[in-house]
Amino acid sequence: MATQSSLSLTLQSEADTQRLAQGLAALNLSGSVWLSGNLGAGKTTLTRYWLQALGHTGAVKSPTYTLVEPYDIVLLGQGSVGGNKPVYHVDLYRLQDPEELSFIGFDEYQDDANALLIIEWASRAAEYLAAPVLLIDIAQSDSSESRNVTLQVTDEGIAASIDLTALASF
């Protein structure tokens, strides 16, 4: 059976963004996912819905000033054997020098094979970061509500058997 490693979608509403986040949560990803898009494109909104779809029930703060917001997701149901999954929401927009990441212990996040790192503005530290398993680009279309989203599984993601087929029926 063929797998799908790239996908382009148009999100017409915030409800579509929430459905995409639910589909991403169902993929049960580990590793880093790089989100790109202009300011206001919806990267943090997608991440907020993604964390909620994973089971997080509290507030989701933007890590614009802290660089990293950690979440410890309790895995329940949907075939999960339980346990916890560390998820790190990272925003590197204000990063001045990639070396700053070593000062905050970022290597520990990247070294955790079970962790999911959702990274906004990864291009600011691409040489420091572990290679992503998935790239997600969000672009505002002419309509202020709709977004064009491109998902691309990387070589690392292909090696991890990431398949976007389930999202294609979106």
Tab-separated table of N, CA and C in Angstrom, residues 2-144:
chain	number	residue	atom	x	y	z
A	2	ALA	N	0.564	2.195	-0.862
A	2	ALA	CA	1.371	3.405	-0.996
A	2	ALA	C	1.142	4.334	0.191
A	3	THR	N	2.188	5.050	0.541
A	3	THR	CA	2.071	6.041	1.603
A	3	THR	C	2.110	7.430	0.978
A	4	GLN	N	1.605	8.396	1.705
A	4	GLN	CA	1.585	9.766	1.221
A	4	GLN	C	2.543	10.594	2.051
A	5	SER	N	3.506	11.238	1.371
A	5	SER	CA	4.518	11.992	2.097
A	5	SER	C	4.382	13.504	1.925
A	6	SER	N	3.443	13.947	1.101
A	6	SER	CA	3.192	15.380	1.000
A	6	SER	C	1.707	15.606	0.772
A	7	LEU	N	1.271	16.773	1.192
A	7	LEU	CA	-0.154	17.065	1.132
A	7	LEU	C	-0.346	18.570	1.161
A	8	SER	N	-1.257	19.058	0.339
A	8	SER	CA	-1.632	20.472	0.353
A	8	SER	C	-3.113	20.565	0.683
A	9	LEU	N	-3.447	21.448	1.612
A	9	LEU	CA	-4.827	21.609	2.066
A	9	LEU	C	-5.183	23.089	2.096
A	10	THR	N	-6.468	23.364	1.964
A	10	THR	CA	-6.972	24.714	2.203
A	10	THR	C	-7.892	24.646	3.406
A	11	LEU	N	-7.552	25.413	4.417
A	11	LEU	CA	-8.368	25.499	5.632
A	11	LEU	C	-9.256	26.722	5.485
A	12	GLN	N	-10.562	26.512	5.480
A	12	GLN	CA	-11.506	27.611	5.267
A	12	GLN	C	-11.884	28.327	6.559
A	13	SER	N	-11.636	27.670	7.693
A	13	SER	CA	-12.096	28.237	8.959
A	13	SER	C	-11.225	27.724	10.100
A	14	GLU	N	-11.457	28.281	11.265
A	14	GLU	CA	-10.740	27.803	12.446
A	14	GLU	C	-11.151	26.371	12.780
A	15	ALA	N	-12.378	26.008	12.456
A	15	ALA	CA	-12.831	24.627	12.672
A	15	ALA	C	-12.017	23.659	11.801
A	16	ASP	N	-11.652	24.085	10.597
A	16	ASP	CA	-10.787	23.257	9.745
A	16	ASP	C	-9.402	23.100	10.377
A	17	THR	N	-8.907	24.179	10.966
A	17	THR	CA	-7.608	24.118	11.648
A	17	THR	C	-7.682	23.117	12.791
A	18	GLN	N	-8.774	23.126	13.518
A	18	GLN	CA	-8.962	22.191	14.626
A	18	GLN	C	-9.013	20.750	14.110
A	19	ARG	N	-9.684	20.513	12.989
A	19	ARG	CA	-9.739	19.157	12.419
A	19	ARG	C	-8.354	18.694	11.963
A	20	LEU	N	-7.582	19.595	11.361
A	20	LEU	CA	-6.217	19.245	10.963
A	20	LEU	C	-5.395	18.876	12.192
A	21	ALA	N	-5.525	19.644	13.251
A	21	ALA	CA	-4.788	19.367	14.494
A	21	ALA	C	-5.166	17.998	15.045
A	22	GLN	N	-6.433	17.644	14.973
A	22	GLN	CA	-6.871	16.326	15.435
A	22	GLN	C	-6.239	15.226	14.590
A	23	GLY	N	-6.144	15.449	13.286
A	23	GLY	CA	-5.488	14.481	12.414
A	23	GLY	C	-4.008	14.349	12.723
A	24	LEU	N	-3.345	15.467	12.999
A	24	LEU	CA	-1.926	15.432	13.367
A	24	LEU	C	-1.734	14.695	14.684
A	25	ALA	N	-2.623	14.933	15.640
A	25	ALA	CA	-2.525	14.245	16.932
A	25	ALA	C	-2.657	12.742	16.744
A	26	ALA	N	-3.522	12.322	15.843
A	26	ALA	CA	-3.736	10.889	15.600
A	26	ALA	C	-2.500	10.218	15.001
A	27	LEU	N	-1.618	11.001	14.386
A	27	LEU	CA	-0.386	10.435	13.825
A	27	LEU	C	0.599	10.006	14.914
A	28	ASN	N	0.411	10.501	16.146
A	28	ASN	CA	1.264	10.156	17.286
A	28	ASN	C	2.749	10.345	16.955
A	29	LEU	N	3.082	11.541	16.533
A	29	LEU	CA	4.440	11.852	16.107
A	29	LEU	C	5.404	12.010	17.264
A	30	SER	N	6.657	11.699	17.004
A	30	SER	CA	7.780	12.027	17.866
A	30	SER	C	8.826	12.678	16.984
A	31	GLY	N	9.728	13.424	17.603
A	31	GLY	CA	10.725	14.153	16.825
A	31	GLY	C	10.290	15.595	16.691
A	32	SER	N	10.891	16.307	15.743
A	32	SER	CA	10.534	17.711	15.603
A	32	SER	C	9.717	17.950	14.342
A	33	VAL	N	8.756	18.837	14.505
A	33	VAL	CA	7.906	19.294	13.411
A	33	VAL	C	8.148	20.791	13.294
A	34	TRP	N	8.528	21.222	12.102
A	34	TRP	CA	8.813	22.632	11.903
A	34	TRP	C	7.609	23.300	11.262
A	35	LEU	N	7.120	24.370	11.911
A	35	LEU	CA	6.015	25.162	11.388
A	35	LEU	C	6.577	26.449	10.805
A	36	SER	N	6.196	26.750	9.577
A	36	SER	CA	6.630	28.011	8.982
A	36	SER	C	5.415	28.771	8.479
A	37	GLY	N	5.589	30.057	8.359
A	37	GLY	CA	4.530	30.941	7.900
A	37	GLY	C	4.757	32.322	8.475
A	38	ASN	N	4.167	33.306	7.839
A	38	ASN	CA	4.319	34.685	8.294
A	38	ASN	C	3.681	34.878	9.662
A	39	LEU	N	4.005	35.999	10.295
A	39	LEU	CA	3.343	36.369	11.541
A	39	LEU	C	1.844	36.394	11.299
A	40	GLY	N	1.082	35.787	12.204
A	40	GLY	CA	-0.365	35.778	12.083
A	40	GLY	C	-0.931	34.725	11.151
A	41	ALA	N	-0.073	33.844	10.632
A	41	ALA	CA	-0.551	32.822	9.699
A	41	ALA	C	-1.366	31.732	10.389
A	42	GLY	N	-1.129	31.516	11.676
A	42	GLY	CA	-1.896	30.510	12.406
A	42	GLY	C	-1.075	29.380	12.994
A	43	LYS	N	0.230	29.565	13.108
A	43	LYS	CA	1.105	28.515	13.644
A	43	LYS	C	0.758	28.191	15.094
A	44	THR	N	0.602	29.219	15.916
A	44	THR	CA	0.294	28.993	17.324
A	44	THR	C	-1.124	28.454	17.491
A	45	THR	N	-2.046	28.906	16.671
A	45	THR	CA	-3.417	28.395	16.734
A	45	THR	C	-3.438	26.901	16.419
A	46	LEU	N	-2.730	26.502	15.369
A	46	LEU	CA	-2.650	25.075	15.030
A	46	LEU	C	-2.043	24.302	16.192
A	47	THR	N	-0.981	24.820	16.788
A	47	THR	CA	-0.321	24.145	17.904
A	47	THR	C	-1.265	24.026	19.101
A	48	ARG	N	-2.006	25.073	19.387
A	48	ARG	CA	-2.947	25.052	20.513
A	48	ARG	C	-3.972	23.926	20.317
A	49	TYR	N	-4.551	23.848	19.120
A	49	TYR	CA	-5.529	22.788	18.841
A	49	TYR	C	-4.873	21.407	18.849
A	50	TRP	N	-3.641	21.326	18.408
A	50	TRP	CA	-2.899	20.055	18.392
A	50	TRP	C	-2.702	19.561	19.826
A	51	LEU	N	-2.261	20.448	20.698
A	51	LEU	CA	-2.071	20.068	22.101
A	51	LEU	C	-3.386	19.638	22.734
A	52	GLN	N	-4.459	20.348	22.433
A	52	GLN	CA	-5.772	19.958	22.956
A	52	GLN	C	-6.186	18.588	22.419
A	53	ALA	N	-5.925	18.340	21.142
A	53	ALA	CA	-6.275	17.047	20.548
A	53	ALA	C	-5.451	15.914	21.156
A	54	LEU	N	-4.250	16.233	21.625
A	54	LEU	CA	-3.421	15.228	22.302
A	54	LEU	C	-3.902	14.953	23.722
A	55	GLY	N	-4.757	15.848	24.255
A	55	GLY	CA	-5.296	15.629	25.591
A	55	GLY	C	-4.983	16.712	26.598
A	56	HIS	N	-4.253	17.742	26.204
A	56	HIS	CA	-3.946	18.834	27.136
A	56	HIS	C	-5.225	19.626	27.399
A	57	THR	N	-5.508	19.890	28.667
A	57	THR	CA	-6.751	20.576	29.018
A	57	THR	C	-6.540	21.991	29.548
A	58	GLY	N	-5.328	22.364	29.844
A	58	GLY	CA	-5.080	23.695	30.392
A	58	GLY	C	-4.846	24.719	29.303
A	59	ALA	N	-4.382	25.878	29.736
A	59	ALA	CA	-4.067	26.960	28.809
A	59	ALA	C	-2.852	26.575	27.963
A	60	VAL	N	-2.805	27.126	26.777
A	60	VAL	CA	-1.645	26.957	25.897
A	60	VAL	C	-1.089	28.354	25.656
A	61	LYS	N	0.064	28.614	26.258
A	61	LYS	CA	0.681	29.928	26.150
A	61	LYS	C	1.630	29.957	24.963
A	62	SER	N	1.713	31.092	24.328
A	62	SER	CA	2.685	31.261	23.253
A	62	SER	C	4.077	31.370	23.867
A	63	PRO	N	5.035	30.622	23.353
A	63	PRO	CA	6.392	30.672	23.904
A	63	PRO	C	7.260	31.767	23.285
A	64	THR	N	6.638	32.835	22.811
A	64	THR	CA	7.380	33.896	22.134
A	64	THR	C	8.509	34.448	23.000
A	65	TYR	N	8.265	34.623	24.279
A	65	TYR	CA	9.291	35.203	25.150
A	65	TYR	C	10.073	34.151	25.930
A	66	THR	N	9.465	33.009	26.192
A	66	THR	CA	10.151	31.968	26.963
A	66	THR	C	10.923	31.010	26.060
A	67	LEU	N	10.702	31.060	24.774
A	67	LEU	CA	11.258	30.179	23.743
A	67	LEU	C	10.632	28.788	23.757
A	68	VAL	N	10.445	28.206	24.957
A	68	VAL	CA	9.910	26.841	25.038
A	68	VAL	C	8.832	26.769	26.121
A	69	GLU	N	7.706	26.162	25.780
A	69	GLU	CA	6.672	25.838	26.761
A	69	GLU	C	6.533	24.318	26.779
A	70	PRO	N	6.837	23.673	27.908
A	70	PRO	CA	6.732	22.212	27.987
A	70	PRO	C	5.334	21.761	28.394
A	71	TYR	N	4.930	20.625	27.873
A	71	TYR	CA	3.653	20.007	28.230
A	71	TYR	C	3.900	18.525	28.453
A	72	ASP	N	3.304	17.984	29.478
A	72	ASP	CA	3.404	16.559	29.756
A	72	ASP	C	2.021	15.971	29.485
A	73	ILE	N	1.877	15.359	28.325
A	73	ILE	CA	0.578	14.852	27.883
A	73	ILE	C	0.383	13.428	28.400
A	74	VAL	N	-0.739	13.208	29.072
A	74	VAL	CA	-1.081	11.870	29.535
A	74	VAL	C	-1.787	11.155	28.390
A	75	LEU	N	-1.203	10.054	27.940
A	75	LEU	CA	-1.762	9.317	26.809
A	75	LEU	C	-2.825	8.347	27.289
A	76	LEU	N	-4.007	8.500	26.746
A	76	LEU	CA	-5.122	7.631	27.100
A	76	LEU	C	-5.899	7.265	25.840
A	77	GLY	N	-6.462	6.088	25.830
A	77	GLY	CA	-7.377	5.685	24.760
A	77	GLY	C	-6.737	5.579	23.388
A	78	GLN	N	-7.561	5.382	22.373
A	78	GLN	CA	-7.171	5.265	20.972
A	78	GLN	C	-6.009	4.308	20.779
A	79	GLY	N	-6.072	3.164	21.441
A	79	GLY	CA	-5.038	2.150	21.262
A	79	GLY	C	-3.761	2.417	22.016
A	80	SER	N	-3.725	3.522	22.753
A	80	SER	CA	-2.524	3.856	23.503
A	80	SER	C	-2.424	2.959	24.734
A	81	VAL	N	-1.196	2.613	25.075
A	81	VAL	CA	-0.979	1.793	26.264
A	81	VAL	C	-0.852	2.667	27.508
A	82	GLY	N	-1.081	3.944	27.361
A	82	GLY	CA	-0.972	4.858	28.491
A	82	GLY	C	0.426	5.431	28.590
A	83	GLY	N	0.669	6.114	29.672
A	83	GLY	CA	1.964	6.747	29.859
A	83	GLY	C	1.889	8.229	29.538
A	84	ASN	N	3.038	8.873	29.555
A	84	ASN	CA	3.101	10.296	29.288
A	84	ASN	C	3.955	10.566	28.065
A	85	LYS	N	3.640	11.649	27.378
A	85	LYS	CA	4.412	12.078	26.219
A	85	LYS	C	4.820	13.525	26.439
A	86	PRO	N	6.115	13.785	26.454
A	86	PRO	CA	6.551	15.171	26.552
A	86	PRO	C	6.378	15.869	25.207
A	87	VAL	N	5.753	17.042	25.247
A	87	VAL	CA	5.583	17.858	24.050
A	87	VAL	C	6.135	19.237	24.377
A	88	TYR	N	6.943	19.765	23.478
A	88	TYR	CA	7.545	21.076	23.666
A	88	TYR	C	7.107	21.979	22.530
A	89	HIS	N	6.451	23.070	22.883
A	89	HIS	CA	6.072	24.078	21.902
A	89	HIS	C	7.176	25.128	21.924
A	90	VAL	N	7.822	25.307	20.797
A	90	VAL	CA	9.015	26.147	20.705
A	90	VAL	C	8.747	27.274	19.710
A	91	ASP	N	9.116	28.484	20.079
A	91	ASP	CA	8.991	29.628	19.181
A	91	ASP	C	10.333	30.351	19.176
A	92	LEU	N	11.013	30.305	18.046
A	92	LEU	CA	12.363	30.865	17.962
A	92	LEU	C	12.394	32.246	17.306
A	93	TYR	N	11.241	32.887	17.194
A	93	TYR	CA	11.172	34.188	16.520
A	93	TYR	C	12.122	35.203	17.148
A	94	ARG	N	12.213	35.228	18.467
A	94	ARG	CA	13.045	36.215	19.162
A	94	ARG	C	14.465	35.717	19.458
A	95	LEU	N	14.800	34.542	18.964
A	95	LEU	CA	16.133	33.993	19.196
A	95	LEU	C	17.190	34.857	18.508
A	96	GLN	N	18.196	35.255	19.255
A	96	GLN	CA	19.267	36.080	18.703
A	96	GLN	C	20.405	35.232	18.144
A	97	ASP	N	20.714	34.147	18.863
A	97	ASP	CA	21.834	33.285	18.477
A	97	ASP	C	21.448	31.845	18.803
A	98	PRO	N	21.573	30.914	17.857
A	98	PRO	CA	21.192	29.524	18.119
A	98	PRO	C	21.865	28.925	19.351
A	99	GLU	N	23.037	29.441	19.717
A	99	GLU	CA	23.744	28.924	20.885
A	99	GLU	C	22.955	29.146	22.175
A	100	GLU	N	22.027	30.124	22.161
A	100	GLU	CA	21.170	30.359	23.324
A	100	GLU	C	20.422	29.081	23.699
A	101	LEU	N	20.119	28.248	22.721
A	101	LEU	CA	19.369	27.018	22.985
A	101	LEU	C	20.145	26.070	23.889
A	102	SER	N	21.462	26.049	23.745
A	102	SER	CA	22.251	25.164	24.608
A	102	SER	C	22.206	25.631	26.055
A	103	PHE	N	22.066	26.933	26.270
A	103	PHE	CA	22.022	27.478	27.632
A	103	PHE	C	20.740	27.103	28.358
A	104	ILE	N	19.681	26.826	27.614
A	104	ILE	CA	18.411	26.475	28.266
A	104	ILE	C	18.185	24.959	28.286
A	105	GLY	N	19.195	24.190	27.910
A	105	GLY	CA	19.080	22.735	27.968
A	105	GLY	C	18.268	22.130	26.838
A	106	PHE	N	18.224	22.800	25.706
A	106	PHE	CA	17.405	22.348	24.581
A	106	PHE	C	17.825	20.972	24.065
A	107	ASP	N	19.093	20.643	24.213
A	107	ASP	CA	19.578	19.329	23.747
A	107	ASP	C	18.820	18.186	24.408
A	108	GLU	N	18.465	18.360	25.680
A	108	GLU	CA	17.715	17.315	26.385
A	108	GLU	C	16.368	17.060	25.728
A	109	TYR	N	15.721	18.123	25.253
A	109	TYR	CA	14.435	17.956	24.582
A	109	TYR	C	14.615	17.156	23.295
A	110	GLN	N	15.639	17.517	22.540
A	110	GLN	CA	15.887	16.855	21.255
A	110	GLN	C	16.345	15.410	21.416
A	111	ASP	N	16.995	15.111	22.535
A	111	ASP	CA	17.534	13.765	22.749
A	111	ASP	C	16.484	12.772	23.241
A	112	ASP	N	15.311	13.251	23.648
A	112	ASP	CA	14.250	12.382	24.129
A	112	ASP	C	13.515	11.795	22.925
A	113	ALA	N	13.713	10.510	22.671
A	113	ALA	CA	13.147	9.855	21.488
A	113	ALA	C	11.621	9.852	21.493
A	114	ASN	N	11.004	9.989	22.653
A	114	ASN	CA	9.547	9.978	22.759
A	114	ASN	C	8.934	11.372	22.609
A	115	ALA	N	9.752	12.408	22.700
A	115	ALA	CA	9.243	13.781	22.723
A	115	ALA	C	8.811	14.255	21.342
A	116	LEU	N	7.822	15.144	21.357
A	116	LEU	CA	7.393	15.870	20.173
A	116	LEU	C	7.763	17.323	20.377
A	117	LEU	N	8.507	17.875	19.439
A	117	LEU	CA	8.877	19.286	19.477
A	117	LEU	C	8.176	19.971	18.312
A	118	ILE	N	7.288	20.882	18.613
A	118	ILE	CA	6.589	21.651	17.595
A	118	ILE	C	7.275	23.010	17.567
A	119	ILE	N	8.006	23.284	16.486
A	119	ILE	CA	8.920	24.425	16.460
A	119	ILE	C	8.488	25.460	15.418
A	120	GLU	N	8.160	26.658	15.914
A	120	GLU	CA	7.888	27.792	15.047
A	120	GLU	C	9.194	28.546	14.811
A	121	TRP	N	9.377	29.045	13.607
A	121	TRP	CA	10.559	29.814	13.231
A	121	TRP	C	11.852	29.009	13.371
A	122	ALA	N	11.802	27.737	13.023
A	122	ALA	CA	12.971	26.858	13.122
A	122	ALA	C	14.128	27.345	12.254
A	123	SER	N	13.829	28.068	11.204
A	123	SER	CA	14.888	28.544	10.300
A	123	SER	C	15.903	29.419	11.031
A	124	ARG	N	15.539	29.981	12.169
A	124	ARG	CA	16.464	30.824	12.935
A	124	ARG	C	17.560	30.018	13.625
A	125	ALA	N	17.401	28.685	13.681
A	125	ALA	CA	18.403	27.843	14.344
A	125	ALA	C	18.534	26.498	13.631
A	126	ALA	N	18.273	26.476	12.343
A	126	ALA	CA	18.234	25.214	11.596
A	126	ALA	C	19.506	24.385	11.772
A	127	GLU	N	20.649	25.028	11.835
A	127	GLU	CA	21.912	24.289	11.963
A	127	GLU	C	22.073	23.667	13.345
A	128	TYR	N	21.364	24.177	14.328
A	128	TYR	CA	21.462	23.664	15.693
A	128	TYR	C	20.442	22.547	15.945
A	129	LEU	N	19.319	22.631	15.295
A	129	LEU	CA	18.204	21.725	15.558
A	129	LEU	C	18.387	20.364	14.904
A	130	ALA	N	17.808	19.351	15.535
A	130	ALA	CA	17.743	18.029	14.903
A	130	ALA	C	16.852	18.142	13.666
A	131	ALA	N	17.134	17.338	12.683
A	131	ALA	CA	16.341	17.383	11.452
A	131	ALA	C	14.878	17.066	11.765
A	132	PRO	N	13.959	17.772	11.126
A	132	PRO	CA	12.540	17.541	11.390
A	132	PRO	C	12.043	16.258	10.725
A	133	VAL	N	10.932	15.740	11.253
A	133	VAL	CA	10.265	14.598	10.622
A	133	VAL	C	9.143	15.085	9.717
A	134	LEU	N	8.659	16.312	9.976
A	134	LEU	CA	7.556	16.861	9.200
A	134	LEU	C	7.716	18.377	9.116
A	135	LEU	N	7.460	18.909	7.930
A	135	LEU	CA	7.449	20.351	7.713
A	135	LEU	C	6.014	20.763	7.424
A	136	ILE	N	5.563	21.822	8.084
A	136	ILE	CA	4.222	22.342	7.848
A	136	ILE	C	4.356	23.830	7.543
A	137	ASP	N	3.909	24.221	6.357
A	137	ASP	CA	3.932	25.628	5.968
A	137	ASP	C	2.498	26.132	5.909
A	138	ILE	N	2.253	27.249	6.580
A	138	ILE	CA	0.921	27.842	6.622
A	138	ILE	C	1.000	29.219	5.973
A	139	ALA	N	0.160	29.432	4.964
A	139	ALA	CA	0.138	30.719	4.273
A	139	ALA	C	-1.283	31.253	4.251
A	140	GLN	N	-1.420	32.524	4.568
A	140	GLN	CA	-2.725	33.160	4.472
A	140	GLN	C	-3.062	33.329	2.994
A	141	SER	N	-4.296	33.044	2.660
A	141	SER	CA	-4.716	33.256	1.280
A	141	SER	C	-5.311	34.658	1.166
A	142	ASP	N	-5.874	34.959	0.032
A	142	ASP	CA	-6.457	36.279	-0.173
A	142	ASP	C	-7.563	36.559	0.835
A	143	SER	N	-8.264	35.506	1.219
A	143	SER	CA	-9.300	35.651	2.243
A	143	SER	C	-8.620	35.608	3.605
A	144	SER	N	-9.002	36.501	4.492
A	144	SER	CA	-8.349	36.547	5.804
A	144	SER	C	-8.611	35.289	6.620
